[in-house]
Amino acid sequence: RMLLIDEAQRLPSPILGLLYRDGFPIVLGTHRDRSRQLVRHGYRVHTVKIAQWTDRDHLRSVFNRRLIAARLSPGEVPQLSACDAQWLYQRFGGDLRSAEHYLYEIVQNQVGRDGEMRFRD
């Protein structure tokens, strides 16, 4: 048995301290390095940087699924092209959060406009 916590950087330190003291096997998805704390509490730490496995195709797949999930009405959903995904990857690398923030702003600025959705400014 293992406890998986995503966005662990949002948990207050006292809560993490309780988890560490229990010694329960945990996997932390986090943007903050917690390895020192984990080692101090007797954990063996293995860090995996997810960005190293992100490529243009993965980026495109993630964002196209999110576009479908965010659909507000029936009909065709704009999709991120391979060319746009390559451009995003060159600009943001494997940093999905920054690419997502960028796309959010771009898409929000086009809401209510008629025409083809553009994913670059």
PDB file of C-alpha atoms in Angstrom:
ATOM      1  CA  ARG A   1       0.000   0.000   0.000  1.00  0.00           C
ATOM      2  CA  MET A   2       1.152   3.463  -0.841  1.00  0.00           C
ATOM      3  CA  LEU A   3      -0.216   6.982  -0.589  1.00  0.00           C
ATOM      4  CA  LEU A   4       0.017   9.172  -3.698  1.00  0.00           C
ATOM      5  CA  ILE A   5      -0.263  12.933  -3.169  1.00  0.00           C
ATOM      6  CA  ASP A   6      -0.329  15.233  -6.172  1.00  0.00           C
ATOM      7  CA  GLU A   7       0.361  18.958  -5.729  1.00  0.00           C
ATOM      8  CA  ALA A   8       2.085  18.160  -2.417  1.00  0.00           C
ATOM      9  CA  GLN A   9       3.619  21.641  -2.379  1.00  0.00           C
ATOM     10  CA  ARG A  10       0.148  22.898  -1.383  1.00  0.00           C
ATOM     11  CA  LEU A  11       0.040  20.859   1.827  1.00  0.00           C
ATOM     12  CA  PRO A  12       0.978  22.685   5.020  1.00  0.00           C
ATOM     13  CA  SER A  13       4.237  21.527   6.596  1.00  0.00           C
ATOM     14  CA  PRO A  14       2.500  20.205   9.756  1.00  0.00           C
ATOM     15  CA  ILE A  15       0.391  17.828   7.644  1.00  0.00           C
ATOM     16  CA  LEU A  16       3.438  16.618   5.738  1.00  0.00           C
ATOM     17  CA  GLY A  17       5.229  16.183   9.068  1.00  0.00           C
ATOM     18  CA  LEU A  18       2.463  13.871  10.272  1.00  0.00           C
ATOM     19  CA  LEU A  19       2.754  11.805   7.103  1.00  0.00           C
ATOM     20  CA  TYR A  20       6.524  11.597   7.424  1.00  0.00           C
ATOM     21  CA  ARG A  21       6.346  10.520  11.067  1.00  0.00           C
ATOM     22  CA  ASP A  22       3.949   7.680  10.202  1.00  0.00           C
ATOM     23  CA  GLY A  23       6.568   6.250   7.827  1.00  0.00           C
ATOM     24  CA  PHE A  24       3.838   5.263   5.390  1.00  0.00           C
ATOM     25  CA  PRO A  25       5.138   4.703   1.830  1.00  0.00           C
ATOM     26  CA  ILE A  26       4.357   7.861  -0.147  1.00  0.00           C
ATOM     27  CA  VAL A  27       4.750   9.268  -3.620  1.00  0.00           C
ATOM     28  CA  LEU A  28       4.710  13.052  -3.834  1.00  0.00           C
ATOM     29  CA  GLY A  29       3.885  14.937  -6.994  1.00  0.00           C
ATOM     30  CA  THR A  30       5.276  18.377  -6.239  1.00  0.00           C
ATOM     31  CA  HIS A  31       6.949  21.459  -7.656  1.00  0.00           C
ATOM     32  CA  ARG A  32       9.016  21.865  -4.495  1.00  0.00           C
ATOM     33  CA  ASP A  33      11.940  19.598  -3.598  1.00  0.00           C
ATOM     34  CA  ARG A  34      11.056  17.776  -0.376  1.00  0.00           C
ATOM     35  CA  SER A  35      13.946  15.290  -0.487  1.00  0.00           C
ATOM     36  CA  ARG A  36      15.816  16.724   2.529  1.00  0.00           C
ATOM     37  CA  GLN A  37      12.737  16.482   4.720  1.00  0.00           C
ATOM     38  CA  LEU A  38      12.028  12.968   3.501  1.00  0.00           C
ATOM     39  CA  VAL A  39      15.594  11.773   4.155  1.00  0.00           C
ATOM     40  CA  ARG A  40      15.531  13.411   7.601  1.00  0.00           C
ATOM     41  CA  HIS A  41      12.448  11.293   8.380  1.00  0.00           C
ATOM     42  CA  GLY A  42      14.094   8.079   7.201  1.00  0.00           C
ATOM     43  CA  TYR A  43      12.733   7.834   3.678  1.00  0.00           C
ATOM     44  CA  ARG A  44      14.736   6.697   0.681  1.00  0.00           C
ATOM     45  CA  VAL A  45      14.127   9.269  -2.049  1.00  0.00           C
ATOM     46  CA  HIS A  46      13.922   8.718  -5.776  1.00  0.00           C
ATOM     47  CA  THR A  47      13.268  11.906  -7.744  1.00  0.00           C
ATOM     48  CA  VAL A  48      11.780  11.783 -11.211  1.00  0.00           C
ATOM     49  CA  LYS A  49      11.624  14.996 -13.219  1.00  0.00           C
ATOM     50  CA  ILE A  50       8.555  14.568 -15.381  1.00  0.00           C
ATOM     51  CA  ALA A  51       9.578  17.331 -17.806  1.00  0.00           C
ATOM     52  CA  GLN A  52      12.337  15.098 -19.185  1.00  0.00           C
ATOM     53  CA  TRP A  53       9.673  12.803 -20.691  1.00  0.00           C
ATOM     54  CA  THR A  54       7.595  15.552 -22.197  1.00  0.00           C
ATOM     55  CA  ASP A  55       7.968  15.993 -25.921  1.00  0.00           C
ATOM     56  CA  ARG A  56       5.952  17.732 -28.605  1.00  0.00           C
ATOM     57  CA  ASP A  57       3.577  14.804 -29.077  1.00  0.00           C
ATOM     58  CA  HIS A  58       2.917  14.441 -25.348  1.00  0.00           C
ATOM     59  CA  LEU A  59       2.313  18.170 -25.022  1.00  0.00           C
ATOM     60  CA  ARG A  60      -0.124  18.072 -27.932  1.00  0.00           C
ATOM     61  CA  SER A  61      -1.979  15.077 -26.514  1.00  0.00           C
ATOM     62  CA  VAL A  62      -2.331  16.629 -23.044  1.00  0.00           C
ATOM     63  CA  PHE A  63      -3.617  19.954 -24.323  1.00  0.00           C
ATOM     64  CA  ASN A  64      -5.995  18.460 -26.861  1.00  0.00           C
ATOM     65  CA  ARG A  65      -7.551  16.307 -24.114  1.00  0.00           C
ATOM     66  CA  ARG A  66      -7.908  19.390 -21.920  1.00  0.00           C
ATOM     67  CA  LEU A  67      -9.555  21.324 -24.735  1.00  0.00           C
ATOM     68  CA  ILE A  68     -12.105  18.539 -25.144  1.00  0.00           C
ATOM     69  CA  ALA A  69     -12.709  18.391 -21.379  1.00  0.00           C
ATOM     70  CA  ALA A  70     -13.263  22.173 -21.235  1.00  0.00           C
ATOM     71  CA  ARG A  71     -15.877  22.154 -24.020  1.00  0.00           C
ATOM     72  CA  LEU A  72     -18.791  24.418 -23.139  1.00  0.00           C
ATOM     73  CA  SER A  73     -21.171  23.406 -25.911  1.00  0.00           C
ATOM     74  CA  PRO A  74     -21.626  20.684 -28.514  1.00  0.00           C
ATOM     75  CA  GLY A  75     -19.705  20.938 -31.731  1.00  0.00           C
ATOM     76  CA  GLU A  76     -16.208  20.808 -33.028  1.00  0.00           C
ATOM     77  CA  VAL A  77     -13.411  21.459 -30.550  1.00  0.00           C
ATOM     78  CA  PRO A  78     -10.309  23.304 -31.759  1.00  0.00           C
ATOM     79  CA  GLN A  79      -7.233  21.096 -31.621  1.00  0.00           C
ATOM     80  CA  LEU A  80      -3.606  22.006 -31.163  1.00  0.00           C
ATOM     81  CA  SER A  81      -1.706  21.169 -34.350  1.00  0.00           C
ATOM     82  CA  ALA A  82       1.650  19.396 -34.419  1.00  0.00           C
ATOM     83  CA  CYS A  83       3.193  22.661 -35.640  1.00  0.00           C
ATOM     84  CA  ASP A  84       1.746  24.657 -32.715  1.00  0.00           C
ATOM     85  CA  ALA A  85       2.791  21.926 -30.284  1.00  0.00           C
ATOM     86  CA  GLN A  86       6.337  22.089 -31.643  1.00  0.00           C
ATOM     87  CA  TRP A  87       6.338  25.862 -31.221  1.00  0.00           C
ATOM     88  CA  LEU A  88       5.092  25.538 -27.613  1.00  0.00           C
ATOM     89  CA  TYR A  89       7.703  22.889 -26.889  1.00  0.00           C
ATOM     90  CA  GLN A  90      10.480  25.093 -28.259  1.00  0.00           C
ATOM     91  CA  ARG A  91       9.247  27.984 -26.116  1.00  0.00           C
ATOM     92  CA  PHE A  92       8.444  26.130 -22.858  1.00  0.00           C
ATOM     93  CA  GLY A  93      10.262  22.804 -23.099  1.00  0.00           C
ATOM     94  CA  GLY A  94       8.698  20.244 -20.774  1.00  0.00           C
ATOM     95  CA  ASP A  95       7.173  22.885 -18.510  1.00  0.00           C
ATOM     96  CA  LEU A  96       3.499  21.996 -18.997  1.00  0.00           C
ATOM     97  CA  ARG A  97       2.345  24.466 -16.349  1.00  0.00           C
ATOM     98  CA  SER A  98       3.898  27.470 -18.118  1.00  0.00           C
ATOM     99  CA  ALA A  99       2.642  26.307 -21.518  1.00  0.00           C
ATOM    100  CA  GLU A 100      -0.838  25.818 -20.061  1.00  0.00           C
ATOM    101  CA  HIS A 101      -0.823  29.295 -18.525  1.00  0.00           C
ATOM    102  CA  TYR A 102       0.209  30.767 -21.861  1.00  0.00           C
ATOM    103  CA  LEU A 103      -2.530  28.859 -23.734  1.00  0.00           C
ATOM    104  CA  TYR A 104      -5.152  29.852 -21.175  1.00  0.00           C
ATOM    105  CA  GLU A 105      -4.447  33.523 -21.776  1.00  0.00           C
ATOM    106  CA  ILE A 106      -4.413  33.108 -25.560  1.00  0.00           C
ATOM    107  CA  VAL A 107      -7.702  31.164 -25.604  1.00  0.00           C
ATOM    108  CA  GLN A 108      -9.462  33.490 -23.141  1.00  0.00           C
ATOM    109  CA  ASN A 109      -8.606  36.485 -25.321  1.00  0.00           C
ATOM    110  CA  GLN A 110     -10.416  34.806 -28.229  1.00  0.00           C
ATOM    111  CA  VAL A 111     -13.617  33.824 -26.414  1.00  0.00           C
ATOM    112  CA  GLY A 112     -16.694  35.211 -28.130  1.00  0.00           C
ATOM    113  CA  ARG A 113     -14.900  36.000 -31.349  1.00  0.00           C
ATOM    114  CA  ASP A 114     -15.958  34.275 -34.511  1.00  0.00           C
ATOM    115  CA  GLY A 115     -13.184  32.660 -36.439  1.00  0.00           C
ATOM    116  CA  GLU A 116     -10.563  29.994 -36.151  1.00  0.00           C
ATOM    117  CA  MET A 117      -8.953  29.486 -32.747  1.00  0.00           C
ATOM    118  CA  ARG A 118      -5.280  30.464 -32.748  1.00  0.00           C
ATOM    119  CA  PHE A 119      -2.869  29.056 -30.193  1.00  0.00           C
ATOM    120  CA  ARG A 120      -0.050  31.551 -30.775  1.00  0.00           C
ATOM    121  CA  ASP A 121       0.010  35.290 -30.346  1.00  0.00           C
TER     122      ASP A 121
END
